[in-house]
Amino acid sequence: MRRYKIAAIPGDGIGKEVVPAGVSVLNVLTQRCGDFALDFESFDWGSDYWRRHGKMMPDDGLAVLKPFDAIYFGAVGDQNIPDHITLWGLRLKICQGFDQYANVRPTRLMNGVPGPLAKARPGDLDWVIVRENSEGEYAGHGGRAHQGHPEEVGTETAIYTRAGVTRIMRFAFRLAQSRPRKLLTVVTKSNAQRHGMVLWDEIAAEVAKEFPDVTHDKWLVDAVTTRMVLNPKSLDTIVATNLHADILSDLAAALSGSMGIAPTANLNPDRNYPSMFEPIHGSAFDIAGKGIANPIGTFWSGAMMLEHLGERAAAAKLMSAIELVLAKGEVMGRDLGGTASTAEVAQAVCDAIHAANI
Ligand code: ATP
């Protein structure tokens, strides 16, 4: 039997609720499939760990994670600890330490989910956003001087390297090529940002020559937001910088009906390190501890993890189960206008996995 070692890191807030739900659904799925197993090990790293130890994860945390086949992550963030400590101390430490340079965010308007776009129907919105996840605006390059004085200054310098832009561009073209429409939109802001963004555009044009069967277009980030809202059908795969794609993918998640549905994968495409799969939402303090977080984004992240592990049939089965539950509309989370708890949504997906027609 094929076995995979999975590190589960629920983290903070609703991460502690949706990851256990995801683990239980994946366990039901592996039992149903019968030909592979996921061996989960859970780590209590996050803000509570920080309160006990003064750090978000142990110093040898990356060495502990390295032998795993994948990481199943929840959320990070705490009302009483600054975001730059929680984010850089755990999630970004893993993303950067394991060179997870491609952040992949699928968005789909699913049957049964009421999206905010009055005219969009399921099928009109089926995108994958590829976010450069290792440099750009979030390279951590900058500093503060003259703190507390009137002349205080803070800098945050975006870094774009030829190596970094080329590898994400190749990844995005390859992903676009693997999808039926073979359509890639390269997002940029090279009208106002005359250096790094122009390098981004030039490399996009160079890499495009390697993929003659992929149609690509180039859009400014501000203009692409209106295209996402007014003409969602015209988009398929989108590649953008770390900051731009961060913003665009929150918009995408909202347009697909809820933050609670959307998944993401932080990939090390070279497979030198484990990749990490997580819902796109944060720790959502307002609903944490109430058992009402929608776990669908975590389940979809689980399907992406299975696909990455090469378990395509199981991934498809899980997606069909999710789609069936949403289309039926009987067991919907509160964010989708229903009343179901995290556990009830998990149970409905488990029941759908057992349904004969999946
Ligand atoms: P971040 O950690 O990114 O700052 P956050 O904790 O502020 O995020 P988000 O995750 O961005 O919160 O979510 C914003 C709001 O959307 C939440 O406060 C919550 O009301 C809602 N939400 C997010 N995820 C879910 C979910 N899984 N189920 C239901 N509602 C959700």
CSV table of C-alpha atoms and ligand atoms in Angstrom, one decimal:
chain,number,residue,atom,x,y,z
A,1,MET,CA,0.0,0.0,0.0
A,2,ARG,CA,1.3,3.5,-0.8
A,3,ARG,CA,1.9,5.5,2.4
A,4,TYR,CA,2.4,9.3,2.8
A,5,LYS,CA,3.6,11.1,5.9
A,6,ILE,CA,1.6,14.3,6.4
A,7,ALA,CA,2.5,17.0,9.0
A,8,ALA,CA,-0.8,18.6,10.2
A,9,ILE,CA,-0.3,22.1,11.7
A,10,PRO,CA,-3.7,23.5,12.7
A,11,GLY,CA,-2.0,26.8,14.0
A,12,ASP,CA,-4.4,29.4,15.4
A,13,GLY,CA,-8.1,30.4,15.5
A,14,ILE,CA,-10.4,28.4,13.2
A,15,GLY,CA,-7.3,26.5,11.9
A,16,LYS,CA,-7.7,24.4,15.1
A,17,GLU,CA,-11.2,23.5,14.0
A,18,VAL,CA,-10.9,23.1,10.2
A,19,VAL,CA,-7.7,21.0,10.1
A,20,PRO,CA,-9.0,18.2,12.4
A,21,ALA,CA,-12.2,18.2,10.2
A,22,GLY,CA,-10.0,17.9,7.1
A,23,VAL,CA,-8.0,15.1,8.7
A,24,SER,CA,-11.2,13.2,9.5
A,25,VAL,CA,-12.5,13.6,5.9
A,26,LEU,CA,-9.2,12.5,4.4
A,27,ASN,CA,-9.2,9.4,6.7
A,28,VAL,CA,-12.7,8.5,5.5
A,29,LEU,CA,-11.5,9.0,1.9
A,30,THR,CA,-8.4,6.8,2.3
A,31,GLN,CA,-10.5,4.1,3.8
A,32,ARG,CA,-13.0,4.3,0.9
A,33,CYS,CA,-10.2,4.2,-1.7
A,34,GLY,CA,-8.3,1.5,0.1
A,35,ASP,CA,-5.1,1.6,-1.9
A,36,PHE,CA,-3.1,4.3,-0.1
A,37,ALA,CA,-2.7,5.7,3.4
A,38,LEU,CA,-2.0,9.1,4.9
A,39,ASP,CA,-0.1,8.9,8.2
A,40,PHE,CA,-0.8,12.2,10.0
A,41,GLU,CA,1.3,13.7,12.7
A,42,SER,CA,0.0,16.8,14.3
A,43,PHE,CA,2.1,19.7,15.6
A,44,ASP,CA,0.9,22.3,18.1
A,45,TRP,CA,2.9,25.1,16.7
A,46,GLY,CA,1.4,28.6,16.6
A,47,SER,CA,0.5,31.5,18.9
A,48,ASP,CA,-0.2,29.3,22.0
A,49,TYR,CA,3.2,27.7,21.5
A,50,TRP,CA,4.7,31.2,21.3
A,51,ARG,CA,3.1,32.1,24.6
A,52,ARG,CA,4.8,29.1,26.2
A,53,HIS,CA,8.2,29.1,24.4
A,54,GLY,CA,8.6,32.6,23.0
A,55,LYS,CA,8.7,31.2,19.4
A,56,MET,CA,6.1,30.1,17.0
A,57,MET,CA,7.8,26.8,16.2
A,58,PRO,CA,11.0,25.0,17.6
A,59,ASP,CA,14.3,26.1,16.3
A,60,ASP,CA,14.7,22.7,14.5
A,61,GLY,CA,11.1,22.9,13.2
A,62,LEU,CA,12.1,22.9,9.5
A,63,ALA,CA,14.4,19.9,10.0
A,64,VAL,CA,11.5,18.1,11.8
A,65,LEU,CA,9.2,18.8,8.8
A,66,LYS,CA,11.6,18.0,6.0
A,67,PRO,CA,11.0,14.2,5.9
A,68,PHE,CA,7.3,14.7,5.5
A,69,ASP,CA,5.6,14.2,2.1
A,70,ALA,CA,3.4,17.3,2.6
A,71,ILE,CA,2.2,19.8,5.2
A,72,TYR,CA,-1.5,20.3,5.9
A,73,PHE,CA,-1.8,23.8,7.4
A,74,GLY,CA,-4.7,25.7,9.1
A,75,ALA,CA,-4.2,29.4,9.8
A,76,VAL,CA,-1.9,31.7,11.8
A,77,GLY,CA,-2.7,35.0,13.6
A,78,ASP,CA,-3.6,36.0,17.1
A,79,GLN,CA,-5.3,39.1,18.5
A,80,ASN,CA,-2.6,39.7,21.1
A,81,ILE,CA,0.6,39.0,19.0
A,82,PRO,CA,1.7,41.3,16.1
A,83,ASP,CA,1.1,39.7,12.7
A,84,HIS,CA,4.7,40.1,11.6
A,85,ILE,CA,5.7,37.8,14.5
A,86,THR,CA,3.1,35.1,13.9
A,87,LEU,CA,3.3,35.2,10.1
A,88,TRP,CA,7.1,35.3,9.8
A,89,GLY,CA,7.6,32.9,12.7
A,90,LEU,CA,5.6,30.1,11.2
A,91,ARG,CA,3.9,30.2,7.9
A,92,LEU,CA,6.4,32.3,6.0
A,93,LYS,CA,9.3,30.5,7.7
A,94,ILE,CA,8.0,27.3,6.2
A,95,CYS,CA,7.2,28.8,2.8
A,96,GLN,CA,10.7,30.4,2.5
A,97,GLY,CA,12.6,27.6,4.2
A,98,PHE,CA,11.2,25.1,1.9
A,99,ASP,CA,11.4,27.3,-1.2
A,100,GLN,CA,7.7,27.0,-1.9
A,101,TYR,CA,7.9,29.6,-4.6
A,102,ALA,CA,4.6,28.9,-6.4
A,103,ASN,CA,1.5,29.7,-4.5
A,104,VAL,CA,-1.5,28.2,-6.4
A,105,ARG,CA,-5.1,29.4,-5.7
A,106,PRO,CA,-7.9,27.8,-7.7
A,107,THR,CA,-11.3,29.6,-7.6
A,108,ARG,CA,-14.5,28.3,-8.9
A,109,LEU,CA,-18.1,29.4,-8.6
A,110,MET,CA,-19.6,26.1,-7.6
A,111,ASN,CA,-23.1,24.9,-8.3
A,112,GLY,CA,-25.3,25.7,-5.3
A,113,VAL,CA,-23.1,28.6,-4.0
A,114,PRO,CA,-24.6,32.0,-4.2
A,115,GLY,CA,-21.9,34.3,-5.5
A,116,PRO,CA,-22.2,38.1,-5.3
A,117,LEU,CA,-22.0,38.6,-9.1
A,118,ALA,CA,-25.5,38.8,-10.2
A,119,LYS,CA,-24.9,37.7,-13.8
A,120,ALA,CA,-22.2,35.0,-13.2
A,121,ARG,CA,-23.3,31.4,-13.3
A,122,PRO,CA,-21.3,28.3,-12.3
A,123,GLY,CA,-18.8,27.7,-15.1
A,124,ASP,CA,-18.3,31.4,-15.7
A,125,LEU,CA,-15.8,31.7,-13.0
A,126,ASP,CA,-13.1,29.0,-13.0
A,127,TRP,CA,-9.7,30.5,-12.4
A,128,VAL,CA,-6.3,29.5,-11.0
A,129,ILE,CA,-4.2,32.3,-9.6
A,130,VAL,CA,-0.4,31.7,-9.4
A,131,ARG,CA,1.3,33.9,-6.9
A,132,GLU,CA,5.0,34.4,-6.8
A,133,ASN,CA,5.7,33.3,-3.2
A,134,SER,CA,9.3,33.8,-2.5
A,135,GLU,CA,10.3,37.4,-3.3
A,136,GLY,CA,8.8,40.6,-4.8
A,137,GLU,CA,7.1,42.9,-2.4
A,138,TYR,CA,7.3,40.4,0.5
A,139,ALA,CA,11.0,39.8,0.3
A,140,GLY,CA,11.5,41.3,3.7
A,141,HIS,CA,14.0,43.7,2.3
A,142,GLY,CA,13.9,47.0,4.1
A,143,GLY,CA,14.5,48.7,7.4
A,144,ARG,CA,13.6,51.5,9.8
A,145,ALA,CA,15.8,54.4,10.8
A,146,HIS,CA,15.4,57.3,13.3
A,147,GLN,CA,12.6,55.5,15.1
A,148,GLY,CA,10.3,57.8,17.0
A,149,HIS,CA,11.8,61.0,15.5
A,150,PRO,CA,10.1,63.3,13.1
A,151,GLU,CA,12.5,62.2,10.4
A,152,GLU,CA,11.7,58.5,10.9
A,153,VAL,CA,11.8,56.4,7.7
A,154,GLY,CA,10.7,52.9,6.8
A,155,THR,CA,11.6,51.2,3.5
A,156,GLU,CA,10.1,48.0,2.0
A,157,THR,CA,11.9,47.2,-1.2
A,158,ALA,CA,10.5,44.8,-3.7
A,159,ILE,CA,13.0,42.3,-5.1
A,160,TYR,CA,12.5,40.7,-8.5
A,161,THR,CA,15.3,38.4,-9.7
A,162,ARG,CA,15.7,36.9,-13.1
A,163,ALA,CA,15.8,33.4,-11.6
A,164,GLY,CA,12.8,34.0,-9.4
A,165,VAL,CA,10.6,35.6,-12.1
A,166,THR,CA,11.6,33.0,-14.7
A,167,ARG,CA,10.7,30.0,-12.6
A,168,ILE,CA,7.3,31.3,-11.6
A,169,MET,CA,6.6,32.3,-15.2
A,170,ARG,CA,7.5,28.9,-16.5
A,171,PHE,CA,5.4,27.3,-13.7
A,172,ALA,CA,2.4,29.5,-14.7
A,173,PHE,CA,2.7,28.8,-18.4
A,174,ARG,CA,3.0,25.0,-17.7
A,175,LEU,CA,-0.1,25.2,-15.5
A,176,ALA,CA,-2.1,27.2,-18.1
A,177,GLN,CA,-1.0,24.6,-20.7
A,178,SER,CA,-2.4,21.8,-18.6
A,179,ARG,CA,-5.8,23.4,-18.4
A,180,PRO,CA,-8.4,23.1,-21.3
A,181,ARG,CA,-8.4,26.7,-22.3
A,182,LYS,CA,-4.6,27.2,-22.4
A,183,LEU,CA,-5.0,30.8,-21.5
A,184,LEU,CA,-2.7,32.8,-19.2
A,185,THR,CA,-3.1,36.4,-18.1
A,186,VAL,CA,0.2,38.0,-16.9
A,187,VAL,CA,-0.6,40.7,-14.3
A,188,THR,CA,1.8,43.6,-14.0
A,189,LYS,CA,2.0,47.3,-13.1
A,190,SER,CA,4.8,48.2,-15.5
A,191,ASN,CA,3.2,51.6,-16.4
A,192,ALA,CA,4.0,53.0,-13.0
A,193,GLN,CA,6.7,50.7,-11.7
A,194,ARG,CA,9.5,51.1,-14.2
A,195,HIS,CA,12.1,48.7,-13.1
A,196,GLY,CA,11.2,45.4,-11.5
A,197,MET,CA,7.8,45.2,-13.2
A,198,VAL,CA,9.4,45.9,-16.6
A,199,LEU,CA,11.8,43.0,-15.9
A,200,TRP,CA,8.7,40.9,-15.1
A,201,ASP,CA,7.1,41.8,-18.5
A,202,GLU,CA,10.3,41.1,-20.4
A,203,ILE,CA,10.7,37.7,-18.8
A,204,ALA,CA,7.0,36.9,-19.5
A,205,ALA,CA,7.6,37.6,-23.2
A,206,GLU,CA,10.7,35.4,-23.2
A,207,VAL,CA,9.1,32.5,-21.5
A,208,ALA,CA,6.0,32.8,-23.7
A,209,LYS,CA,8.1,31.7,-26.7
A,210,GLU,CA,8.6,28.3,-25.0
A,211,PHE,CA,4.8,27.8,-24.9
A,212,PRO,CA,3.5,28.6,-28.4
A,213,ASP,CA,0.2,26.7,-27.7
A,214,VAL,CA,-0.6,29.0,-24.7
A,215,THR,CA,-2.5,32.2,-25.4
A,216,HIS,CA,-1.3,34.9,-23.1
A,217,ASP,CA,-2.2,38.5,-22.5
A,218,LYS,CA,-0.8,41.2,-20.2
A,219,TRP,CA,-3.0,43.3,-17.9
A,220,LEU,CA,-2.3,46.0,-15.3
A,221,VAL,CA,-3.3,44.9,-11.8
A,222,ASP,CA,-5.9,47.7,-11.3
A,223,ALA,CA,-7.6,46.9,-14.6
A,224,VAL,CA,-7.7,43.2,-14.0
A,225,THR,CA,-9.8,43.7,-10.9
A,226,THR,CA,-12.6,45.2,-13.0
A,227,ARG,CA,-12.2,42.4,-15.6
A,228,MET,CA,-12.6,39.8,-12.7
A,229,VAL,CA,-15.9,41.4,-11.7
A,230,LEU,CA,-17.3,42.4,-15.1
A,231,ASN,CA,-16.0,39.6,-17.4
A,232,PRO,CA,-15.0,36.7,-15.2
A,233,LYS,CA,-15.4,34.2,-18.1
A,234,SER,CA,-12.6,35.9,-20.0
A,235,LEU,CA,-10.0,34.7,-17.5
A,236,ASP,CA,-8.5,31.3,-16.8
A,237,THR,CA,-4.9,31.1,-15.3
A,238,ILE,CA,-3.5,34.3,-13.9
A,239,VAL,CA,0.1,34.9,-12.7
A,240,ALA,CA,1.0,37.9,-10.5
A,241,THR,CA,3.6,39.1,-8.0
A,242,ASN,CA,3.5,38.2,-4.3
A,243,LEU,CA,1.5,41.4,-3.3
A,244,HIS,CA,-0.7,41.7,-6.4
A,245,ALA,CA,-1.8,38.0,-6.3
A,246,ASP,CA,-2.4,38.2,-2.5
A,247,ILE,CA,-5.0,40.9,-3.2
A,248,LEU,CA,-6.4,39.4,-6.3
A,249,SER,CA,-6.9,36.0,-4.7
A,250,ASP,CA,-9.0,37.5,-1.8
A,251,LEU,CA,-11.1,39.2,-4.4
A,252,ALA,CA,-11.4,35.9,-6.3
A,253,ALA,CA,-12.4,34.1,-3.1
A,254,ALA,CA,-15.1,36.7,-2.3
A,255,LEU,CA,-16.4,36.4,-5.9
A,256,SER,CA,-16.7,32.7,-5.6
A,257,GLY,CA,-19.1,33.0,-2.7
A,258,SER,CA,-17.0,32.8,0.5
A,259,MET,CA,-13.6,33.0,2.0
A,260,GLY,CA,-14.4,29.7,3.7
A,261,ILE,CA,-14.4,27.7,0.4
A,262,ALA,CA,-11.1,28.7,-1.1
A,263,PRO,CA,-7.9,26.5,-1.0
A,264,THR,CA,-4.3,27.2,-1.7
A,265,ALA,CA,-1.1,25.3,-2.3
A,266,ASN,CA,2.4,26.5,-1.5
A,267,LEU,CA,4.4,24.4,-3.9
A,268,ASN,CA,8.1,23.6,-4.1
A,269,PRO,CA,7.7,22.4,-7.7
A,270,ASP,CA,11.2,20.9,-7.7
A,271,ARG,CA,10.1,18.6,-4.9
A,272,ASN,CA,13.3,19.1,-2.9
A,273,TYR,CA,11.1,20.0,0.1
A,274,PRO,CA,7.6,19.2,1.3
A,275,SER,CA,4.8,21.5,-0.1
A,276,MET,CA,2.2,23.0,2.1
A,277,PHE,CA,-1.6,23.0,1.6
A,278,GLU,CA,-4.0,25.3,3.5
A,279,PRO,CA,-7.3,27.2,3.2
A,280,ILE,CA,-6.8,30.8,2.2
A,281,HIS,CA,-8.7,32.3,5.2
A,282,GLY,CA,-6.9,33.4,8.3
A,283,SER,CA,-7.6,32.6,11.9
A,284,ALA,CA,-11.0,34.5,11.9
A,285,PHE,CA,-11.1,35.5,15.6
A,286,ASP,CA,-14.8,36.5,15.3
A,287,ILE,CA,-15.9,32.9,14.8
A,288,ALA,CA,-13.0,31.0,16.4
A,289,GLY,CA,-14.0,28.4,19.1
A,290,LYS,CA,-17.6,28.3,18.0
A,291,GLY,CA,-17.4,25.3,15.8
A,292,ILE,CA,-19.0,27.1,12.9
A,293,ALA,CA,-16.1,27.7,10.5
A,294,ASN,CA,-16.7,26.4,7.1
A,295,PRO,CA,-14.2,23.6,6.5
A,296,ILE,CA,-14.7,23.3,2.7
A,297,GLY,CA,-11.6,25.3,1.9
A,298,THR,CA,-9.5,23.0,4.0
A,299,PHE,CA,-11.1,19.9,2.3
A,300,TRP,CA,-10.4,21.4,-1.1
A,301,SER,CA,-6.8,22.0,0.0
A,302,GLY,CA,-6.7,18.3,1.0
A,303,ALA,CA,-7.7,17.5,-2.6
A,304,MET,CA,-4.9,19.6,-3.9
A,305,MET,CA,-2.5,17.8,-1.6
A,306,LEU,CA,-3.7,14.4,-2.9
A,307,GLU,CA,-3.2,15.6,-6.5
A,308,HIS,CA,0.4,16.8,-5.6
A,309,LEU,CA,1.1,13.3,-4.1
A,310,GLY,CA,-0.1,11.7,-7.4
A,311,GLU,CA,-3.4,10.4,-5.9
A,312,ARG,CA,-5.5,11.9,-8.7
A,313,ALA,CA,-8.4,9.5,-8.4
A,314,ALA,CA,-8.8,10.2,-4.7
A,315,ALA,CA,-8.5,14.0,-5.3
A,316,ALA,CA,-11.3,13.8,-7.9
A,317,LYS,CA,-13.5,11.7,-5.5
A,318,LEU,CA,-13.1,14.3,-2.8
A,319,MET,CA,-13.9,17.2,-5.1
A,320,SER,CA,-17.0,15.4,-6.4
A,321,ALA,CA,-18.1,14.9,-2.7
A,322,ILE,CA,-17.6,18.6,-2.0
A,323,GLU,CA,-19.5,19.6,-5.2
A,324,LEU,CA,-22.3,17.2,-4.4
A,325,VAL,CA,-22.8,18.7,-0.9
A,326,LEU,CA,-22.7,22.2,-2.2
A,327,ALA,CA,-25.0,21.5,-5.1
A,328,LYS,CA,-27.6,19.8,-2.8
A,329,GLY,CA,-27.5,22.8,-0.5
A,330,GLU,CA,-29.0,21.0,2.5
A,331,VAL,CA,-25.8,21.3,4.7
A,332,MET,CA,-24.3,24.7,4.2
A,333,GLY,CA,-22.0,26.7,6.5
A,334,ARG,CA,-23.3,30.0,7.9
A,335,ASP,CA,-21.0,31.9,5.5
A,336,LEU,CA,-23.1,30.4,2.7
A,337,GLY,CA,-26.4,31.3,4.2
A,338,GLY,CA,-26.9,28.0,6.0
A,339,THR,CA,-26.8,26.9,9.6
A,340,ALA,CA,-24.5,23.9,9.5
A,341,SER,CA,-21.6,23.5,11.9
A,342,THR,CA,-18.0,22.5,11.0
A,343,ALA,CA,-18.7,19.0,12.1
A,344,GLU,CA,-22.0,18.8,10.2
A,345,VAL,CA,-20.3,19.9,6.9
A,346,ALA,CA,-17.5,17.4,7.5
A,347,GLN,CA,-20.1,14.6,8.1
A,348,ALA,CA,-22.0,15.6,4.9
A,349,VAL,CA,-18.8,15.3,2.9
A,350,CYS,CA,-17.9,12.0,4.5
A,351,ASP,CA,-21.4,10.7,3.6
A,352,ALA,CA,-21.0,11.9,0.1
A,353,ILE,CA,-17.6,10.1,-0.2
A,354,HIS,CA,-19.5,6.9,0.7
A,355,ALA,CA,-22.2,7.6,-1.8
A,356,ALA,CA,-22.2,4.9,-4.5
A,357,ASN,CA,-22.1,7.3,-7.5
A,358,ILE,CA,-18.8,9.0,-6.5
B,1,ATP,P1,-5.9,37.1,8.4
B,1,ATP,O1,-5.3,36.1,9.3
B,1,ATP,O2,-5.6,36.8,6.9
B,1,ATP,O3,-5.7,38.5,8.8
B,1,ATP,P2,-8.5,37.2,9.6
B,1,ATP,O4,-8.3,36.3,10.8
B,1,ATP,O5,-8.6,38.6,9.8
B,1,ATP,O6,-7.4,36.9,8.4
B,1,ATP,P3,-10.0,36.1,7.5
B,1,ATP,O7,-9.6,34.7,7.5
B,1,ATP,O8,-9.4,37.0,6.4
B,1,ATP,O9,-9.8,36.7,8.9
B,1,ATP,O10,-11.5,36.2,7.3
B,1,ATP,C1,-12.3,37.3,7.3
B,1,ATP,C2,-13.7,36.9,7.8
B,1,ATP,O11,-14.3,36.0,6.9
B,1,ATP,C3,-13.6,36.3,9.1
B,1,ATP,O12,-13.5,37.2,10.2
B,1,ATP,C4,-14.9,35.4,9.1
B,1,ATP,O13,-16.0,36.1,9.5
B,1,ATP,C5,-15.0,35.0,7.7
B,1,ATP,N1,-14.4,33.7,7.4
B,1,ATP,C6,-13.2,33.4,7.1
B,1,ATP,N2,-13.0,32.1,7.0
B,1,ATP,C7,-14.2,31.5,7.2
B,1,ATP,C8,-14.6,30.2,7.3
B,1,ATP,N3,-13.8,29.1,7.0
B,1,ATP,N4,-15.9,30.0,7.6
B,1,ATP,C9,-16.8,31.0,7.8
B,1,ATP,N5,-16.4,32.3,7.8
B,1,ATP,C10,-15.1,32.5,7.5
